Amino acid sequence: MDEGSRQQPSPDAVGSPFLYEPLERFGEGLTTSRPWNRSALAGVERLNGRVAMIGFLAALIGEAFTGRGIVGQLALMLRWLLG
């Protein structure tokens, strides 16, 4: 491979291991016509919903075992952690 065929990094990327998106004004991302990656957003929302359902189920199971609601369970946990 000769020297002429190598691609030179941009001056912004020299010395920086991370490549960031360009800065934008506050709220600009919500008002521009840039396309959203809808498949990635759908996957994230699906994961978020599943984790929320697992958390709610854990709270119900904890209530069945302790006989206390979520705030009571948190108080029990704090008492246990703090001794």
Short mmCIF file of N, CA and C in Angstrom, two decimals:
data_model
loop_
_atom_site.label_atom_id
_atom_site.label_comp_id
_atom_site.label_asym_id
_atom_site.label_seq_id
_atom_site.Cartn_x
_atom_site.Cartn_y
_atom_site.Cartn_z
N MET A 1 0.84 -1.15 0.00
CA MET A 1 0.00 0.00 0.00
C MET A 1 0.90 1.23 0.00
N ASP A 2 0.71 2.13 -0.95
CA ASP A 2 1.56 3.30 -1.00
C ASP A 2 1.00 4.44 -0.16
N GLU A 3 1.81 5.46 0.06
CA GLU A 3 1.43 6.57 0.94
C GLU A 3 0.25 7.37 0.39
N GLY A 4 0.09 7.42 -0.92
CA GLY A 4 -0.97 8.24 -1.51
C GLY A 4 -2.35 7.65 -1.32
N SER A 5 -2.45 6.32 -1.11
CA SER A 5 -3.76 5.69 -1.00
C SER A 5 -4.30 5.68 0.42
N ARG A 6 -3.48 6.05 1.41
CA ARG A 6 -3.95 6.07 2.78
C ARG A 6 -4.85 7.27 3.03
N GLN A 7 -5.86 7.05 3.78
CA GLN A 7 -6.78 8.12 4.12
C GLN A 7 -6.27 8.82 5.38
N GLN A 8 -6.11 10.10 5.32
CA GLN A 8 -5.63 10.87 6.46
C GLN A 8 -6.80 11.17 7.40
N PRO A 9 -6.61 11.02 8.72
CA PRO A 9 -7.68 11.35 9.65
C PRO A 9 -7.92 12.85 9.66
N SER A 10 -9.14 13.23 9.99
CA SER A 10 -9.46 14.64 10.06
C SER A 10 -8.72 15.25 11.24
N PRO A 11 -8.47 16.57 11.21
CA PRO A 11 -7.75 17.19 12.32
C PRO A 11 -8.46 17.05 13.65
N ASP A 12 -9.78 16.95 13.65
CA ASP A 12 -10.52 16.79 14.89
C ASP A 12 -10.30 15.41 15.50
N ALA A 13 -10.05 14.40 14.68
CA ALA A 13 -9.93 13.03 15.17
C ALA A 13 -8.51 12.70 15.64
N VAL A 14 -7.54 13.53 15.33
CA VAL A 14 -6.16 13.25 15.70
C VAL A 14 -6.02 13.35 17.21
N GLY A 15 -5.51 12.29 17.83
CA GLY A 15 -5.28 12.29 19.27
C GLY A 15 -6.52 12.00 20.09
N SER A 16 -7.66 11.87 19.48
CA SER A 16 -8.89 11.60 20.21
C SER A 16 -9.41 10.23 19.82
N PRO A 17 -9.55 9.31 20.80
CA PRO A 17 -10.03 7.97 20.46
C PRO A 17 -11.53 7.92 20.20
N PHE A 18 -12.25 9.00 20.50
CA PHE A 18 -13.70 9.01 20.34
C PHE A 18 -14.10 9.95 19.22
N LEU A 19 -15.12 9.56 18.47
CA LEU A 19 -15.67 10.42 17.44
C LEU A 19 -17.07 10.83 17.89
N TYR A 20 -17.25 12.10 18.09
CA TYR A 20 -18.52 12.61 18.58
C TYR A 20 -19.33 13.21 17.45
N GLU A 21 -20.66 13.24 17.63
CA GLU A 21 -21.49 13.94 16.67
C GLU A 21 -21.28 15.44 16.85
N PRO A 22 -21.48 16.22 15.80
CA PRO A 22 -21.29 17.66 15.94
C PRO A 22 -22.30 18.24 16.94
N LEU A 23 -21.88 19.31 17.61
CA LEU A 23 -22.76 19.95 18.57
C LEU A 23 -23.94 20.59 17.87
N GLU A 24 -25.05 20.66 18.55
CA GLU A 24 -26.24 21.31 18.00
C GLU A 24 -26.86 22.20 19.07
N ARG A 25 -27.66 23.11 18.62
CA ARG A 25 -28.32 24.01 19.57
C ARG A 25 -29.30 23.23 20.42
N PHE A 26 -29.62 23.76 21.61
CA PHE A 26 -30.52 23.09 22.53
C PHE A 26 -31.89 22.88 21.87
N GLY A 27 -32.38 21.64 21.85
CA GLY A 27 -33.68 21.32 21.30
C GLY A 27 -33.72 21.17 19.80
N GLU A 28 -32.59 21.37 19.12
CA GLU A 28 -32.58 21.29 17.67
C GLU A 28 -32.89 19.88 17.18
N GLY A 29 -32.46 18.86 17.92
CA GLY A 29 -32.69 17.48 17.50
C GLY A 29 -34.16 17.11 17.47
N LEU A 30 -34.98 17.83 18.22
CA LEU A 30 -36.40 17.52 18.24
C LEU A 30 -37.16 18.22 17.12
N THR A 31 -36.54 19.24 16.51
CA THR A 31 -37.26 20.02 15.51
C THR A 31 -36.70 19.87 14.11
N THR A 32 -35.59 19.17 13.93
CA THR A 32 -35.02 19.02 12.59
C THR A 32 -35.74 17.90 11.85
N SER A 33 -35.48 17.85 10.57
CA SER A 33 -36.12 16.82 9.75
C SER A 33 -35.21 15.60 9.59
N ARG A 34 -34.19 15.45 10.46
CA ARG A 34 -33.33 14.28 10.37
C ARG A 34 -34.15 13.02 10.61
N PRO A 35 -33.85 11.97 9.86
CA PRO A 35 -34.61 10.72 10.07
C PRO A 35 -34.21 10.04 11.38
N TRP A 36 -35.18 9.50 12.08
CA TRP A 36 -34.94 8.75 13.31
C TRP A 36 -34.67 7.31 12.94
N ASN A 37 -33.84 6.65 13.71
CA ASN A 37 -33.61 5.23 13.53
C ASN A 37 -34.73 4.49 14.26
N ARG A 38 -35.84 4.32 13.60
CA ARG A 38 -37.04 3.79 14.25
C ARG A 38 -36.88 2.34 14.72
N SER A 39 -36.08 1.55 14.01
CA SER A 39 -35.90 0.16 14.46
C SER A 39 -35.12 0.12 15.76
N ALA A 40 -34.11 0.98 15.91
CA ALA A 40 -33.35 1.02 17.16
C ALA A 40 -34.22 1.55 18.29
N LEU A 41 -35.02 2.58 18.02
CA LEU A 41 -35.90 3.13 19.05
C LEU A 41 -36.94 2.10 19.49
N ALA A 42 -37.45 1.33 18.55
CA ALA A 42 -38.44 0.31 18.89
C ALA A 42 -37.82 -0.75 19.80
N GLY A 43 -36.59 -1.14 19.51
CA GLY A 43 -35.91 -2.13 20.34
C GLY A 43 -35.65 -1.62 21.74
N VAL A 44 -35.26 -0.36 21.85
CA VAL A 44 -35.00 0.23 23.17
C VAL A 44 -36.30 0.34 23.96
N GLU A 45 -37.36 0.76 23.32
CA GLU A 45 -38.64 0.88 24.02
C GLU A 45 -39.17 -0.49 24.45
N ARG A 46 -38.97 -1.51 23.63
CA ARG A 46 -39.41 -2.86 23.99
C ARG A 46 -38.64 -3.35 25.21
N LEU A 47 -37.33 -3.14 25.22
CA LEU A 47 -36.50 -3.53 26.36
C LEU A 47 -36.92 -2.77 27.62
N ASN A 48 -37.16 -1.47 27.49
CA ASN A 48 -37.58 -0.66 28.62
C ASN A 48 -38.90 -1.16 29.19
N GLY A 49 -39.84 -1.51 28.36
CA GLY A 49 -41.12 -2.03 28.81
C GLY A 49 -40.98 -3.37 29.52
N ARG A 50 -40.13 -4.23 28.99
CA ARG A 50 -39.94 -5.54 29.62
C ARG A 50 -39.29 -5.42 30.99
N VAL A 51 -38.31 -4.54 31.11
CA VAL A 51 -37.65 -4.34 32.40
C VAL A 51 -38.63 -3.74 33.41
N ALA A 52 -39.50 -2.83 32.96
CA ALA A 52 -40.50 -2.26 33.85
C ALA A 52 -41.47 -3.33 34.33
N MET A 53 -41.87 -4.24 33.45
CA MET A 53 -42.78 -5.32 33.86
C MET A 53 -42.12 -6.25 34.88
N ILE A 54 -40.83 -6.54 34.69
CA ILE A 54 -40.10 -7.38 35.64
C ILE A 54 -40.02 -6.69 36.99
N GLY A 55 -39.75 -5.39 37.00
CA GLY A 55 -39.70 -4.64 38.25
C GLY A 55 -41.02 -4.62 38.97
N PHE A 56 -42.11 -4.45 38.23
CA PHE A 56 -43.43 -4.45 38.84
C PHE A 56 -43.76 -5.83 39.42
N LEU A 57 -43.41 -6.88 38.68
CA LEU A 57 -43.63 -8.24 39.17
C LEU A 57 -42.80 -8.50 40.44
N ALA A 58 -41.56 -8.00 40.48
CA ALA A 58 -40.73 -8.17 41.67
C ALA A 58 -41.35 -7.45 42.86
N ALA A 59 -41.94 -6.27 42.63
CA ALA A 59 -42.60 -5.55 43.72
C ALA A 59 -43.81 -6.31 44.23
N LEU A 60 -44.58 -6.93 43.33
CA LEU A 60 -45.74 -7.73 43.75
C LEU A 60 -45.31 -8.96 44.54
N ILE A 61 -44.26 -9.63 44.09
CA ILE A 61 -43.77 -10.80 44.81
C ILE A 61 -43.24 -10.41 46.18
N GLY A 62 -42.52 -9.29 46.24
CA GLY A 62 -42.03 -8.80 47.53
C GLY A 62 -43.16 -8.45 48.47
N GLU A 63 -44.24 -7.88 47.93
CA GLU A 63 -45.40 -7.57 48.77
C GLU A 63 -46.06 -8.84 49.28
N ALA A 64 -46.10 -9.88 48.46
CA ALA A 64 -46.69 -11.14 48.89
C ALA A 64 -45.88 -11.78 50.02
N PHE A 65 -44.55 -11.67 49.94
CA PHE A 65 -43.71 -12.26 50.98
C PHE A 65 -43.68 -11.45 52.27
N THR A 66 -43.63 -10.12 52.15
CA THR A 66 -43.46 -9.28 53.34
C THR A 66 -44.77 -8.75 53.90
N GLY A 67 -45.79 -8.67 53.07
CA GLY A 67 -47.06 -8.10 53.51
C GLY A 67 -47.02 -6.57 53.55
N ARG A 68 -45.98 -5.97 53.00
CA ARG A 68 -45.85 -4.52 52.97
C ARG A 68 -45.79 -4.04 51.52
N GLY A 69 -46.18 -2.81 51.33
CA GLY A 69 -46.11 -2.21 50.01
C GLY A 69 -44.68 -1.86 49.63
N ILE A 70 -44.53 -1.14 48.53
CA ILE A 70 -43.20 -0.82 48.03
C ILE A 70 -42.43 0.06 49.01
N VAL A 71 -43.09 1.06 49.60
CA VAL A 71 -42.41 1.94 50.55
C VAL A 71 -42.00 1.14 51.79
N GLY A 72 -42.85 0.25 52.25
CA GLY A 72 -42.51 -0.59 53.39
C GLY A 72 -41.34 -1.51 53.09
N GLN A 73 -41.30 -2.03 51.86
CA GLN A 73 -40.18 -2.88 51.46
C GLN A 73 -38.89 -2.09 51.42
N LEU A 74 -38.94 -0.86 50.93
CA LEU A 74 -37.74 -0.03 50.92
C LEU A 74 -37.27 0.27 52.34
N ALA A 75 -38.22 0.52 53.25
CA ALA A 75 -37.85 0.76 54.65
C ALA A 75 -37.19 -0.48 55.26
N LEU A 76 -37.74 -1.66 54.97
CA LEU A 76 -37.13 -2.90 55.46
C LEU A 76 -35.71 -3.08 54.92
N MET A 77 -35.52 -2.76 53.65
CA MET A 77 -34.21 -2.91 53.04
C MET A 77 -33.22 -1.93 53.66
N LEU A 78 -33.65 -0.69 53.90
CA LEU A 78 -32.76 0.28 54.53
C LEU A 78 -32.37 -0.14 55.94
N ARG A 79 -33.36 -0.66 56.68
CA ARG A 79 -33.05 -1.15 58.04
C ARG A 79 -32.06 -2.30 57.98
N TRP A 80 -32.22 -3.19 57.01
CA TRP A 80 -31.33 -4.33 56.88
C TRP A 80 -29.92 -3.88 56.47
N LEU A 81 -29.84 -2.93 55.52
CA LEU A 81 -28.54 -2.47 55.05
C LEU A 81 -27.80 -1.66 56.11
N LEU A 82 -28.51 -0.83 56.83
CA LEU A 82 -27.87 0.05 57.81
C LEU A 82 -27.65 -0.63 59.16
N GLY A 83 -28.23 -1.80 59.34
CA GLY A 83 -27.98 -2.59 60.55
C GLY A 83 -28.93 -2.26 61.58
#
